[in-house]
Short mmCIF file of C-alpha atoms and ligand atoms in Angstrom, two decimals:
data_model
loop_
_atom_site.label_atom_id
_atom_site.label_comp_id
_atom_site.label_asym_id
_atom_site.label_seq_id
_atom_site.Cartn_x
_atom_site.Cartn_y
_atom_site.Cartn_z
CA MET A 5 0.00 0.00 0.00
CA GLU A 6 1.20 3.46 -0.85
CA GLY A 7 2.81 5.18 2.09
CA ASP A 8 2.04 2.43 4.59
CA PRO A 9 3.44 3.80 7.86
CA ARG A 10 3.50 0.52 9.80
CA ALA A 11 7.19 -0.29 9.46
CA ALA A 12 8.22 3.25 10.40
CA LEU A 13 5.83 3.23 13.37
CA GLN A 14 7.30 -0.05 14.56
CA GLN A 15 10.72 1.51 14.38
CA LEU A 16 9.42 4.48 16.33
CA ALA A 17 7.97 2.21 19.03
CA GLN A 18 11.35 0.53 19.39
CA SER A 19 13.09 3.87 19.74
CA CYS A 20 10.49 4.99 22.30
CA ALA A 21 11.10 1.82 24.33
CA GLU A 22 14.70 2.97 24.83
CA CYS A 23 13.89 6.65 25.39
CA ARG A 24 15.51 8.42 28.38
CA ARG A 25 14.79 12.00 27.41
CA CYS A 26 13.09 12.71 30.74
CA SER A 27 12.92 11.25 34.24
CA LEU A 28 9.56 9.56 33.62
CA ALA A 29 11.68 6.76 32.15
CA GLU A 30 12.85 5.80 35.64
CA ALA A 31 9.55 4.59 37.11
CA ARG A 32 7.80 3.30 34.01
CA GLN A 33 6.97 -0.33 33.40
CA GLN A 34 6.31 0.19 29.71
CA VAL A 35 6.42 3.01 27.23
CA VAL A 36 2.85 3.47 25.96
CA VAL A 37 3.02 4.45 22.31
CA SER A 38 -0.33 3.82 20.62
CA ARG A 39 -3.24 1.59 19.78
CA GLY A 40 -5.68 1.62 16.89
CA ASN A 41 -5.33 2.06 13.17
CA PRO A 42 -2.16 3.76 11.87
CA ARG A 43 -4.03 4.75 8.71
CA ALA A 44 -7.01 6.30 10.48
CA ALA A 45 -8.16 9.81 9.59
CA LEU A 46 -8.72 10.49 13.30
CA MET A 47 -6.00 10.72 15.96
CA VAL A 48 -7.01 10.90 19.62
CA ILE A 49 -4.37 12.46 21.88
CA GLY A 50 -4.63 12.12 25.67
CA GLU A 51 -2.46 13.34 28.52
CA GLY A 52 -0.37 10.34 29.50
CA PRO A 53 -0.60 6.71 30.60
CA GLY A 54 -2.18 5.71 33.90
CA ALA A 55 -1.54 2.55 35.91
CA GLN A 56 -3.39 0.19 33.59
CA GLU A 57 -1.78 1.67 30.51
CA ASP A 58 1.67 1.45 32.11
CA ALA A 59 1.05 -2.22 32.90
CA SER A 60 -0.49 -3.17 29.54
CA GLY A 61 1.52 -0.95 27.19
CA SER A 62 -1.66 0.35 25.47
CA PRO A 63 -3.17 3.82 25.82
CA PHE A 64 -6.69 4.43 27.15
CA VAL A 65 -7.46 0.91 28.33
CA GLY A 66 -8.55 1.78 31.89
CA ARG A 67 -11.89 3.22 32.99
CA ALA A 68 -11.38 6.52 31.17
CA GLY A 69 -10.43 4.66 28.01
CA GLN A 70 -13.48 2.46 28.22
CA LEU A 71 -15.70 5.54 28.51
CA LEU A 72 -13.88 7.11 25.56
CA ASP A 73 -14.51 3.95 23.51
CA ARG A 74 -18.22 3.91 24.42
CA MET A 75 -18.67 7.57 23.58
CA LEU A 76 -16.89 7.20 20.24
CA GLU A 77 -18.98 4.10 19.52
CA SER A 78 -22.17 6.09 20.20
CA VAL A 79 -21.32 8.33 17.22
CA GLY A 80 -20.29 5.41 15.00
CA ILE A 81 -16.52 5.58 15.55
CA ASP A 82 -14.74 2.33 16.46
CA SER A 83 -11.69 3.32 18.49
CA ASN A 84 -9.41 0.62 17.09
CA ARG A 85 -10.66 0.61 13.50
CA ASP A 86 -11.36 4.29 12.90
CA ALA A 87 -8.84 5.98 15.19
CA TYR A 88 -5.20 6.03 16.17
CA ILE A 89 -4.87 6.66 19.91
CA CYS A 90 -1.86 8.04 21.73
CA ASN A 91 -0.80 10.51 24.43
CA VAL A 92 1.26 13.66 24.81
CA VAL A 93 3.66 11.82 27.14
CA LYS A 94 4.41 8.17 26.57
CA CYS A 95 5.43 7.21 30.12
CA ARG A 96 3.28 7.21 33.24
CA PRO A 97 3.81 10.16 35.56
CA PRO A 98 4.14 8.91 39.18
CA GLU A 99 0.81 9.01 41.08
CA ASN A 100 -0.84 10.06 37.81
CA ARG A 101 0.27 13.64 38.32
CA LYS A 102 0.03 16.02 35.40
CA PRO A 103 3.15 15.84 33.22
CA THR A 104 5.39 18.89 33.52
CA LEU A 105 6.00 21.25 30.63
CA GLN A 106 9.56 19.93 30.50
CA GLU A 107 8.34 16.32 30.19
CA MET A 108 5.84 17.25 27.51
CA THR A 109 8.47 19.17 25.57
CA ALA A 110 10.92 16.27 25.79
CA CYS A 111 8.29 13.84 24.49
CA LEU A 112 6.76 16.05 21.79
CA PRO A 113 9.11 14.95 18.97
CA TRP A 114 7.67 11.42 19.29
CA LEU A 115 4.13 12.73 18.89
CA GLN A 116 5.25 14.91 16.01
CA GLN A 117 6.62 11.81 14.26
CA GLN A 118 3.41 9.92 14.91
CA VAL A 119 1.41 12.74 13.30
CA GLU A 120 3.73 12.82 10.30
CA LEU A 121 3.54 9.05 9.80
CA VAL A 122 -0.18 8.58 10.42
CA GLN A 123 -1.20 11.78 8.60
CA PRO A 124 -4.51 12.18 10.44
CA GLN A 125 -6.94 14.75 9.11
CA VAL A 126 -8.53 15.38 12.50
CA LEU A 127 -6.87 15.50 15.92
CA LEU A 128 -9.00 15.12 19.03
CA LEU A 129 -7.29 16.63 22.08
CA ALA A 130 -8.61 15.02 25.26
CA GLY A 131 -8.32 17.43 28.18
CA ALA A 132 -6.51 20.61 29.10
CA THR A 133 -3.08 18.98 29.32
CA ALA A 134 -3.26 17.63 25.76
CA VAL A 135 -4.37 21.09 24.59
CA GLU A 136 -1.43 22.66 26.42
CA GLY A 137 1.05 20.06 25.17
CA VAL A 138 0.02 20.24 21.51
CA LEU A 139 -1.37 23.73 20.94
CA GLY A 140 0.61 25.47 23.69
CA ILE A 141 -2.60 27.03 25.02
CA LYS A 142 -2.92 26.91 28.79
CA GLY A 143 -6.15 26.43 30.73
CA GLY A 144 -9.73 27.13 29.79
CA ILE A 145 -10.84 23.72 28.49
CA THR A 146 -14.42 24.78 29.24
CA ARG A 147 -13.98 27.66 26.83
CA LEU A 148 -11.83 25.79 24.29
CA ARG A 149 -13.75 22.54 23.98
CA GLY A 150 -15.82 22.29 20.86
CA GLN A 151 -13.87 25.10 19.15
CA TRP A 152 -12.21 23.86 15.98
CA GLN A 153 -8.58 24.86 15.60
CA ARG A 154 -5.99 24.34 12.91
CA TRP A 155 -2.63 22.88 13.92
CA GLN A 156 0.04 22.29 11.30
CA GLY A 157 -2.69 22.42 8.69
CA ARG A 158 -4.87 19.78 10.38
CA TRP A 159 -8.28 20.07 12.03
CA CYS A 160 -8.00 19.92 15.76
CA LEU A 161 -10.78 19.75 18.40
CA PRO A 162 -10.30 20.05 22.17
CA ILE A 163 -12.74 18.00 24.27
CA PHE A 164 -13.14 17.30 27.98
CA HIS A 165 -10.95 14.49 29.27
CA PRO A 166 -12.91 11.25 29.80
CA SER A 167 -11.60 11.07 33.41
CA TYR A 168 -13.39 14.36 34.04
CA LEU A 169 -16.55 12.86 32.56
CA LEU A 170 -16.27 9.87 34.91
CA ARG A 171 -16.52 12.36 37.76
CA ASN A 172 -19.38 14.22 36.03
CA PRO A 173 -21.60 11.43 34.72
CA SER A 174 -24.82 13.37 34.11
CA ARG A 175 -26.04 13.39 30.49
CA GLU A 176 -28.50 16.24 31.04
CA PRO A 177 -28.32 19.06 28.47
CA GLU A 178 -25.45 21.52 28.95
CA THR A 179 -23.47 19.14 31.21
CA PRO A 180 -19.84 18.25 30.32
CA LYS A 181 -20.87 14.83 29.03
CA TRP A 182 -23.63 16.26 26.90
CA HIS A 183 -21.19 18.81 25.44
CA THR A 184 -18.68 16.07 24.71
CA TRP A 185 -21.31 14.10 22.89
CA GLN A 186 -22.07 17.15 20.71
CA ASP A 187 -18.33 17.55 20.09
CA LEU A 188 -17.96 13.92 19.04
CA LYS A 189 -20.90 14.24 16.67
CA ALA A 190 -19.14 17.26 15.15
CA VAL A 191 -16.02 15.12 14.72
CA ARG A 192 -18.01 12.39 13.01
CA ASP A 193 -19.60 14.98 10.69
CA ARG A 194 -16.20 16.51 9.92
CA LEU A 195 -14.76 13.09 9.05
CA GLU A 196 -17.73 12.34 6.79
CA GLN A 197 -17.34 15.69 5.08
CA LEU A 198 -13.62 15.06 4.50
CA ARG A 199 -14.36 11.61 3.09
CA ALA A 200 -16.94 13.05 0.69
CA ALA A 201 -14.77 15.98 -0.41
CA PRO A 202 -11.15 15.22 0.43
CA GLU A 203 -8.95 18.21 0.87
CA ALA A 204 -5.21 18.28 1.02
CA THR A 205 -4.49 17.03 4.55
CA VAL A 206 -1.91 19.69 5.15
CA ASP A 207 -2.37 23.25 3.85
CA SER A 208 0.63 24.53 1.99
CA SER A 209 0.25 27.81 3.88
CA GLY A 210 -0.12 26.19 7.29
CA ASP A 211 -2.42 29.11 8.18
CA PRO A 212 -5.51 28.53 10.29
N1 LIG B 303 -5.65 9.07 30.45
C1 LIG B 303 -4.95 9.55 29.40
O1 LIG B 303 -4.85 10.75 29.20
N2 LIG B 303 -4.35 8.68 28.61
C2 LIG B 303 -4.39 7.35 28.79
O2 LIG B 303 -3.81 6.62 27.99
C3 LIG B 303 -5.14 6.87 29.88
C4 LIG B 303 -5.75 7.74 30.70
N1 LIG B 304 -24.70 8.86 24.66
C1 LIG B 304 -25.27 9.89 25.31
O1 LIG B 304 -26.47 10.10 25.26
N2 LIG B 304 -24.47 10.73 26.00
C2 LIG B 304 -23.15 10.52 26.09
O2 LIG B 304 -22.47 11.32 26.73
C3 LIG B 304 -22.58 9.45 25.43
C4 LIG B 304 -23.37 8.64 24.72
#
């Protein structure tokens, strides 16, 4: 297949397994690189691995990941078939603390390579930390969620982190979960639109 990224991604996973660019390497069990489809049009980017991810080596497999899967499924997106899932940092921060800016910066070249190899058309940024790590915008996920951005010529949508939704389970209108569901429907519609009328994935201008 033309431009099949699998071999290069395997190489990348091997390099990640040996990475010592930050101190998160010291306590990790496994480097958590990705799951899902490396040719998917959708890339989901979370914050970093938790305990279950650290133990299994796959991102978003714990309770938050299961909620993410169910919510994607409810808009017709199969997380392993239709998405490529990864995180801003690839190693578990101790006690699940937020990764530092230094850790995110050290890890960002790996994510950058993943984006270049997978060539997603739409990036879903789960939570304020992913927004900060990728877009460099700090805080205000309540304001930013649901607002389409362009990043390196790709569509990019911040959403609430599924862990936050686990703590806020109401589906009533205007609740975080309800908003996330609207956001995911917008993602599905965007992906359908792009399939119907493909555009160049990356603008030559790079402008928003
Ligand atoms: N939370 C994240 O941000 N990423 C994971 O992989 C798991 C939980
Ligand atoms: N279905 C709903 O009605 N709400 C959600 O948040 C997810 C799926």
